[in-house]
Short mmCIF file of C-alpha atoms in Angstrom, two decimals:
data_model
loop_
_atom_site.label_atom_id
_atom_site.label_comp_id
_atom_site.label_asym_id
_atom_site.label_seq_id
_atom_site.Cartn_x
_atom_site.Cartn_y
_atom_site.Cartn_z
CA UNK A 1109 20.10 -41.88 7.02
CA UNK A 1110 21.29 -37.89 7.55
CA UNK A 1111 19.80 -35.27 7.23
CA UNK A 1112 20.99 -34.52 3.85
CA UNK A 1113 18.87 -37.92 2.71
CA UNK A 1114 15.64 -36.50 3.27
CA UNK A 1115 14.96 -35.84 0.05
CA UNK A 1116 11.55 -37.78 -0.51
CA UNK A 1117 8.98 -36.03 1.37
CA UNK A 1118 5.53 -37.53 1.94
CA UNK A 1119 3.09 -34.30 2.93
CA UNK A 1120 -0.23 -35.17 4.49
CA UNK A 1121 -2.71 -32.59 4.57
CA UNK A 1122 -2.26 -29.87 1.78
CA UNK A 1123 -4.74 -27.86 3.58
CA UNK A 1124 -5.01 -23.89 4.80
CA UNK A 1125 -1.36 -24.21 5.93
CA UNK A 1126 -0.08 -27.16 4.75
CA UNK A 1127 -0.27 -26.10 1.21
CA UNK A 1128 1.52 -23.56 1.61
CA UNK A 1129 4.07 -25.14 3.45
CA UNK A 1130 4.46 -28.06 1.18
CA UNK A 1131 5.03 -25.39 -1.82
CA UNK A 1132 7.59 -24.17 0.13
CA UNK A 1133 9.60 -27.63 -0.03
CA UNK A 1134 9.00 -27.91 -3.97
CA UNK A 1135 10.37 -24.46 -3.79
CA UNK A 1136 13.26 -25.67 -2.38
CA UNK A 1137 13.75 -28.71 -4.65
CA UNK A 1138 12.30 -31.61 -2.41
CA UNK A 1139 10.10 -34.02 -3.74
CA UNK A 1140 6.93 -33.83 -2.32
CA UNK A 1141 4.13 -36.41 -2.77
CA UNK A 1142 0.93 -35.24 -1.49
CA UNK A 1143 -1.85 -36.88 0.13
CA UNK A 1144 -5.28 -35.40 1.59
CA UNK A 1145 -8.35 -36.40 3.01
CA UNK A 1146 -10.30 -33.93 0.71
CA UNK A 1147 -10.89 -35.52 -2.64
CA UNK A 1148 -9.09 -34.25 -5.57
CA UNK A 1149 -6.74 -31.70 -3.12
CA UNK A 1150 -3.74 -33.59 -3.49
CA UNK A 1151 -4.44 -33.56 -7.37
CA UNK A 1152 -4.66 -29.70 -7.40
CA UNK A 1153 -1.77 -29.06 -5.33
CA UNK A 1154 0.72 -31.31 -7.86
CA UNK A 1155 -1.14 -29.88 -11.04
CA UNK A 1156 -1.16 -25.61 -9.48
CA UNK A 1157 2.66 -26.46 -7.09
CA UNK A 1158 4.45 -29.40 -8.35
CA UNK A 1159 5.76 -32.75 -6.81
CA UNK A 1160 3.53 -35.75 -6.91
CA UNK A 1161 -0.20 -36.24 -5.71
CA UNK A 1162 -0.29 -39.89 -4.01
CA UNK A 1163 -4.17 -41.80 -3.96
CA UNK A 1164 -3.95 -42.23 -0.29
CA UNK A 1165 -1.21 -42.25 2.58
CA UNK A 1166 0.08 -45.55 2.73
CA UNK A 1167 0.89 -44.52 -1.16
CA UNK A 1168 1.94 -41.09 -0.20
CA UNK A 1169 4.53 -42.59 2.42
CA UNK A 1170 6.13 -45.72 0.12
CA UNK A 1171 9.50 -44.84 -0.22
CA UNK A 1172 9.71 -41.49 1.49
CA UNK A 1173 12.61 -40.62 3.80
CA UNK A 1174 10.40 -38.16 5.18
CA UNK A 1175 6.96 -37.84 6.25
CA UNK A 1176 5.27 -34.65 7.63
CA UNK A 1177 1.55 -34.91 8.93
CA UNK A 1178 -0.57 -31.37 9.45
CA UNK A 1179 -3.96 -32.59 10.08
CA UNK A 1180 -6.52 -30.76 12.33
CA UNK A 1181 -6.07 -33.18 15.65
CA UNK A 1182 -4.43 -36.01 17.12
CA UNK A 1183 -7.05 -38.06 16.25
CA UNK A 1184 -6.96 -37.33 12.53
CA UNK A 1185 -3.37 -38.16 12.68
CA UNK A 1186 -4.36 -41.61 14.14
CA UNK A 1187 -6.46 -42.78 11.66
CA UNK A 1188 -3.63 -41.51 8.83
CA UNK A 1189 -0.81 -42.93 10.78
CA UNK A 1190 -3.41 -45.76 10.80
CA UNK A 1191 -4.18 -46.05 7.44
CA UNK A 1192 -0.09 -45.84 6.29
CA UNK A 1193 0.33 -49.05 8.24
CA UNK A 1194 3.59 -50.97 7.14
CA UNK A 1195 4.00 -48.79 4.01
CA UNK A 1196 6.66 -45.92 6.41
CA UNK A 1197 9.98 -47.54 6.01
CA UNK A 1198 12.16 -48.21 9.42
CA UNK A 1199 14.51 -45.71 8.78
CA UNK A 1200 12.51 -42.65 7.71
CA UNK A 1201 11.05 -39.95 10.51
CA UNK A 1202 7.76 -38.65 10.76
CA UNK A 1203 7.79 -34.65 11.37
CA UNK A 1204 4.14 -34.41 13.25
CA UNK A 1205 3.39 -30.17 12.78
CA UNK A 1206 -0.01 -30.60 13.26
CA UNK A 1207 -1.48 -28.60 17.05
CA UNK A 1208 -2.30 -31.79 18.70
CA UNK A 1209 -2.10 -33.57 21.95
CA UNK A 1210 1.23 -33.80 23.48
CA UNK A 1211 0.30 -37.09 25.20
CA UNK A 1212 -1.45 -38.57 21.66
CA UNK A 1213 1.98 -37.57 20.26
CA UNK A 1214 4.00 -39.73 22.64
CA UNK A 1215 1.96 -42.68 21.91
CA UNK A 1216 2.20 -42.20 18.42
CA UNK A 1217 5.96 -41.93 18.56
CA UNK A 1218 6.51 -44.91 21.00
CA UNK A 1219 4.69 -47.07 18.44
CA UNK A 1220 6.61 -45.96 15.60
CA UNK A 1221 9.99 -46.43 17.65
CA UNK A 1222 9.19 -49.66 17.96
CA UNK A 1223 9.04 -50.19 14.42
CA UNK A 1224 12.44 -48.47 14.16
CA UNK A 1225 10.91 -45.24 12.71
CA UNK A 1226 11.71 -41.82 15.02
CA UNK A 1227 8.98 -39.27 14.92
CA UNK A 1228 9.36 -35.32 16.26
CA UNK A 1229 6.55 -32.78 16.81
CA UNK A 1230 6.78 -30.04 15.24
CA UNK A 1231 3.95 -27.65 15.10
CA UNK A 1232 3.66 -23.70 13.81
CA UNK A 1233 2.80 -20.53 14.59
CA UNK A 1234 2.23 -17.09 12.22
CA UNK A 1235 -0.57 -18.51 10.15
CA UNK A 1236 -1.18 -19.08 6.69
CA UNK A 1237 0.76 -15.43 5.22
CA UNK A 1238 4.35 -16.63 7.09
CA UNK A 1239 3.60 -19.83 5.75
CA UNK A 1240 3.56 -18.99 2.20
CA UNK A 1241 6.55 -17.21 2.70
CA UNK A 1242 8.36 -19.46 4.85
CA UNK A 1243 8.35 -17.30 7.68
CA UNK A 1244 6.94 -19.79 10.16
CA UNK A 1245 8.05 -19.96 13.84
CA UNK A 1246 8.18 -23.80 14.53
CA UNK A 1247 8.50 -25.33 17.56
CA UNK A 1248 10.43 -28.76 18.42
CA UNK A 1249 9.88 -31.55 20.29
CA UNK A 1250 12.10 -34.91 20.51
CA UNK A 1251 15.56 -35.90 20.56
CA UNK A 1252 17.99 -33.24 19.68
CA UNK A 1253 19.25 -35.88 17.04
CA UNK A 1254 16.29 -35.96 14.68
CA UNK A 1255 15.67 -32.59 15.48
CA UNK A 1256 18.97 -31.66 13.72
CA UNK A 1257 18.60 -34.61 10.94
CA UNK A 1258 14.81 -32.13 10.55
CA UNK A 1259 16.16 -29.28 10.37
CA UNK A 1260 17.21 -28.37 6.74
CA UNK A 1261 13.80 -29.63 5.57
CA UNK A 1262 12.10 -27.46 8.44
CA UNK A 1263 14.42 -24.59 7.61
CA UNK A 1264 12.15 -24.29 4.00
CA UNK A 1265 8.97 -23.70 5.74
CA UNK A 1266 10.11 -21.57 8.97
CA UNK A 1267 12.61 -18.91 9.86
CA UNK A 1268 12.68 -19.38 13.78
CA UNK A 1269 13.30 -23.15 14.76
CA UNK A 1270 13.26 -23.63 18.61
CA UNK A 1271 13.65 -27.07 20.43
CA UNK A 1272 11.94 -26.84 23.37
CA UNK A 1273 11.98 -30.68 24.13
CA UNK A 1274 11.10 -33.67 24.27
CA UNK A 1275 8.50 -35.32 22.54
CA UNK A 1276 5.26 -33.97 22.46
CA UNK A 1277 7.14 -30.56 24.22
CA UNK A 1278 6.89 -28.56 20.98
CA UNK A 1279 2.85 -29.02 21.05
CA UNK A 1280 2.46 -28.36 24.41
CA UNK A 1281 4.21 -24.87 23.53
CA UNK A 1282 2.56 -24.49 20.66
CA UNK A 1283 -1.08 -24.62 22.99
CA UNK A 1284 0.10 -22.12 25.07
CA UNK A 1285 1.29 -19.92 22.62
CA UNK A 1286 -2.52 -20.02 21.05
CA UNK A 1287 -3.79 -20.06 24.65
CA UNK A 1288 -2.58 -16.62 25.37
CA UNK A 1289 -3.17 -15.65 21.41
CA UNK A 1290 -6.58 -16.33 22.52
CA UNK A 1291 -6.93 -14.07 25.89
CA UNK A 1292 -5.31 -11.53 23.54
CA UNK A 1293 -7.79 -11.66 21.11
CA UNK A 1294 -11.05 -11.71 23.55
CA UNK A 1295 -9.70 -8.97 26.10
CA UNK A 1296 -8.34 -6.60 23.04
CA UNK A 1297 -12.37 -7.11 21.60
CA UNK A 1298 -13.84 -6.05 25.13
CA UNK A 1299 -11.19 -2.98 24.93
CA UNK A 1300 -12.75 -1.77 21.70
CA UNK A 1301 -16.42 -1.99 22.55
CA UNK A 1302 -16.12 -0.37 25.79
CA UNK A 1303 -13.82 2.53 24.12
CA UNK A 1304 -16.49 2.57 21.50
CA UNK A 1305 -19.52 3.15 23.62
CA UNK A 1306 -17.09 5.55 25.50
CA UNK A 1307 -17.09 7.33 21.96
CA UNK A 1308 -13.40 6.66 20.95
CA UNK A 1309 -13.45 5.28 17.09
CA UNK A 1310 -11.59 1.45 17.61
CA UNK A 1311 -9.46 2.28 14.52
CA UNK A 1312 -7.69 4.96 16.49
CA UNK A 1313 -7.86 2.61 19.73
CA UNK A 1314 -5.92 0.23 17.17
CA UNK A 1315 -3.36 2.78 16.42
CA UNK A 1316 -2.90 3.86 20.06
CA UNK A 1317 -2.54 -0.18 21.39
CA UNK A 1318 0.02 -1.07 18.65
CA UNK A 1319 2.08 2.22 19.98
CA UNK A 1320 1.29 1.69 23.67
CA UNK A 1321 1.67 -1.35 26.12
CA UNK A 1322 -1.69 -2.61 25.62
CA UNK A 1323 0.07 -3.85 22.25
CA UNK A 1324 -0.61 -8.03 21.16
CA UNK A 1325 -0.82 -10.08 17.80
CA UNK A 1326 -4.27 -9.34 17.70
CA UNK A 1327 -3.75 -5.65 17.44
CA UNK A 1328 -0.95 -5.40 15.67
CA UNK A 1329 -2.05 -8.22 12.90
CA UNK A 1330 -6.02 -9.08 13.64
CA UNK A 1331 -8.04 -5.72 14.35
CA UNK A 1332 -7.94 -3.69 11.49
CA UNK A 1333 -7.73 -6.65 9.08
CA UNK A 1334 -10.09 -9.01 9.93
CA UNK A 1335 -12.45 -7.44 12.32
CA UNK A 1336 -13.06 -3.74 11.61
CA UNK A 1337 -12.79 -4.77 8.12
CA UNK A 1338 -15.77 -7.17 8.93
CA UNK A 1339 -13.54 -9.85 6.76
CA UNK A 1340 -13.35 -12.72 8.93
CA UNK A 1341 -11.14 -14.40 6.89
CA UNK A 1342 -7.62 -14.73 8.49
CA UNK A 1343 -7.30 -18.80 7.64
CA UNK A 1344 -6.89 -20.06 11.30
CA UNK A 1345 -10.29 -21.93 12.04
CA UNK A 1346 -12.65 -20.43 15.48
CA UNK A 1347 -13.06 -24.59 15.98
CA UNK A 1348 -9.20 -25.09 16.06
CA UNK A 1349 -8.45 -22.67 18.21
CA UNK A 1350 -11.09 -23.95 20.80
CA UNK A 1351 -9.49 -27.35 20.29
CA UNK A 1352 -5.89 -25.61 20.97
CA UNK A 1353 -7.01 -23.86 23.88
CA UNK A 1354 -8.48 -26.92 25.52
CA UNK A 1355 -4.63 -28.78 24.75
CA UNK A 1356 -3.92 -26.02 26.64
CA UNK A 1357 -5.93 -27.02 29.34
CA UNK A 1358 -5.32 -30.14 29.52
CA UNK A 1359 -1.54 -29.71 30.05
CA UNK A 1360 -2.60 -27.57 32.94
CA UNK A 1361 -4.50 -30.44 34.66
CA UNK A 1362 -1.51 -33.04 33.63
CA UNK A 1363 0.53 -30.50 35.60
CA UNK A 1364 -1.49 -29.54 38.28
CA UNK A 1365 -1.75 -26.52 37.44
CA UNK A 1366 -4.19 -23.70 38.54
CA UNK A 1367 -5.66 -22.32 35.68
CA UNK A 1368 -8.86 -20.26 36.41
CA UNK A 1369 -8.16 -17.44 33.25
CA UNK A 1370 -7.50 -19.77 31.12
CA UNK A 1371 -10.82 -21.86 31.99
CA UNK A 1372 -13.25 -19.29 31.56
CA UNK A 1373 -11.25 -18.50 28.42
CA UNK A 1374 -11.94 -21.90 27.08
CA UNK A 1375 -15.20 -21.46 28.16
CA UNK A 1376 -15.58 -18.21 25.84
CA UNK A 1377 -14.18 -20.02 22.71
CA UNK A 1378 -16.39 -22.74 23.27
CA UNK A 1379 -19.56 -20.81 24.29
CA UNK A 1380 -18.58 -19.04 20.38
CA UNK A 1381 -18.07 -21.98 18.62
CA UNK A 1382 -21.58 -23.20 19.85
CA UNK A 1383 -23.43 -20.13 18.95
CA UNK A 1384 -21.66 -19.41 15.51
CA UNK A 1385 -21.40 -22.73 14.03
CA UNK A 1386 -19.19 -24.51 12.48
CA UNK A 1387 -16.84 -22.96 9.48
CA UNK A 1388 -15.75 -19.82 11.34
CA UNK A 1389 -13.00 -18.03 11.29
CA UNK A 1390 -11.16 -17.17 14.38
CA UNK A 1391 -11.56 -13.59 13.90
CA UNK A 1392 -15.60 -14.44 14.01
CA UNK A 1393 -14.79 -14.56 17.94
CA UNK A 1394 -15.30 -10.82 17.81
CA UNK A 1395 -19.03 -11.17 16.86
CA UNK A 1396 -19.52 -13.31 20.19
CA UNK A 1397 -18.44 -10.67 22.27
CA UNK A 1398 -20.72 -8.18 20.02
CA UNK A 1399 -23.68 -10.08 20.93
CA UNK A 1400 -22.97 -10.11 24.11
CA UNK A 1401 -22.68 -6.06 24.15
CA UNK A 1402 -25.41 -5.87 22.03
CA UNK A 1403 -22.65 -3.39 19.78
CA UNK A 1404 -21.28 -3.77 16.86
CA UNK A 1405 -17.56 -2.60 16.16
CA UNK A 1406 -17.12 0.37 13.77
CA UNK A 1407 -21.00 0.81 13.23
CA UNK A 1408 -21.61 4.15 14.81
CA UNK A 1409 -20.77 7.24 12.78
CA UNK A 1410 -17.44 8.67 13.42
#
């Protein structure tokens, strides 16, 4: 089968981002039969998109040359992997872009080989805007064969396609990339309460980052439009990015690596996700460190 064959595409999880993304392919003329955990979603997304919704995954998966999972961890993909059972032909390739486990991954994939079925990782980064345009940076991992046999069917959803290795190699980049996101985010809040006590306004601190070298996603894309706007709402889960960071982590320790910053980091996300609750937004991080300061950003007159 080449890459020109995968034509059927069975999407699981039509979510925050994989909607989005699985537009995208009906965009570009695949056929897409969804399938999500969430009760009527899949129904939605065929009615409002196009393509096919499918009652489960092993129905979602019949017949596809192609089958991408985004799901919110390695253990969600699992129990869908799970649940597909025989129904993934030998032949077709699973594309896994969800941010999970690198070592889950492998196991996942050395099953699946076995059964004469490749599977790549393939996870994303520039959230749910670049996704609806199919501006997504993804991130490879596997052999550079199925990477290529991928790649016009990645090439709807993403702009930047990097292989970075073997399997399981494009989720362990894709951690680290939302590790240091994540120290971004939390140091570029602590900037902007201090200035703010100081008496600087943070919307000019913004300004001055974004043209200085104290520069990051956060300020450039986060700040002004999610946290001084008192929004919240940038799509990207506070609970999956505490999971992500902890991948992070956890490569470290596979690695013996020292990794002091990045454990109190960790530490931050999950003190946050404790004391917010569940259903947060990423950007919500910003009202951790608030409480902490006992200051709110942008509250005091100009």
């Amino acid at each position: 089968m080449s890459a020109r064959d995968l034509r059927r595409v069975a999407f699981v999880g039509v979510g925050n981002m994989g909607w989005p993304m699985a537009a995208r392919l009906v965009e570009a003329g695949f056929e897409v039969v969804a399938c999500d955990a969430a009760p009527g979603r899949a129904q939605s997304f065929a009615a409002e998109v196009g393509g096919v919704a499918a009652a489960d995954a092993a129905a979602a998966v019949r017949g596809a040359d192609a089958v991408i999972t985004i799901l919110p961890t390695s253990k969600h993909v699992g129990q869908a992997l799970e649940a597909m059972g025989d129904a993934i032909a030998p032949g077709a390739l699973v594309i896994e872009m969800s941010s999970g486990v690198p070592t889950a991954t492998r196991g996942f994939a050395a099953a699946l080989a076995s059964r004469g079925i490749a599977m790549i990782d393939a996870p994303v980064s520039g959230g749910v805007p670049r996704a609806r345009t199919g501006e997504l940076a993804i991130m490879l991992g596997g052999e550079a064969e199925q990477v290529e046999r991928a790649r016009p069917l990645l090439q709807a959803m993403g702009t930047t396609l990097t292989h970075v290795g073997g399997t399981g190699a494009g989720q362990a980049m894709k951690a680290l990339n939302n590790l240091m996101g994540a120290a971004g985010f939390l140091i570029g809040v602590e900037a902007l309460l201090i200035g703010q006590r100081f008496g600087l306004d943070p919307a000019v601190m913004v300004d001055v980052l974004n043209n200085s070298t104290g520069m990051n996603n956060s300020t450039q894309k986060k700040f002004k439009q999610f946290v001084l706007s008192r929004s919240f709402d940038a799509g990207f889960g506070l609970d999956l990015m505490a999971k992500d960071v902890s991948v992070a982590l956890e490569v470290g320790r596979e690695t013996n690596t020292p990794t002091p910053f990045a454990a109190l980091c960790r530490e931050m996300w999950a003190s946050a996700q404790g004391l917010l609750g569940p259903g947060q937004d990423h950007t919500a991080m910003a009202q951790f460190s608030e409480r902490l300061a006992g200051e709110t950003l942008g509250s005091r007159p100009a």
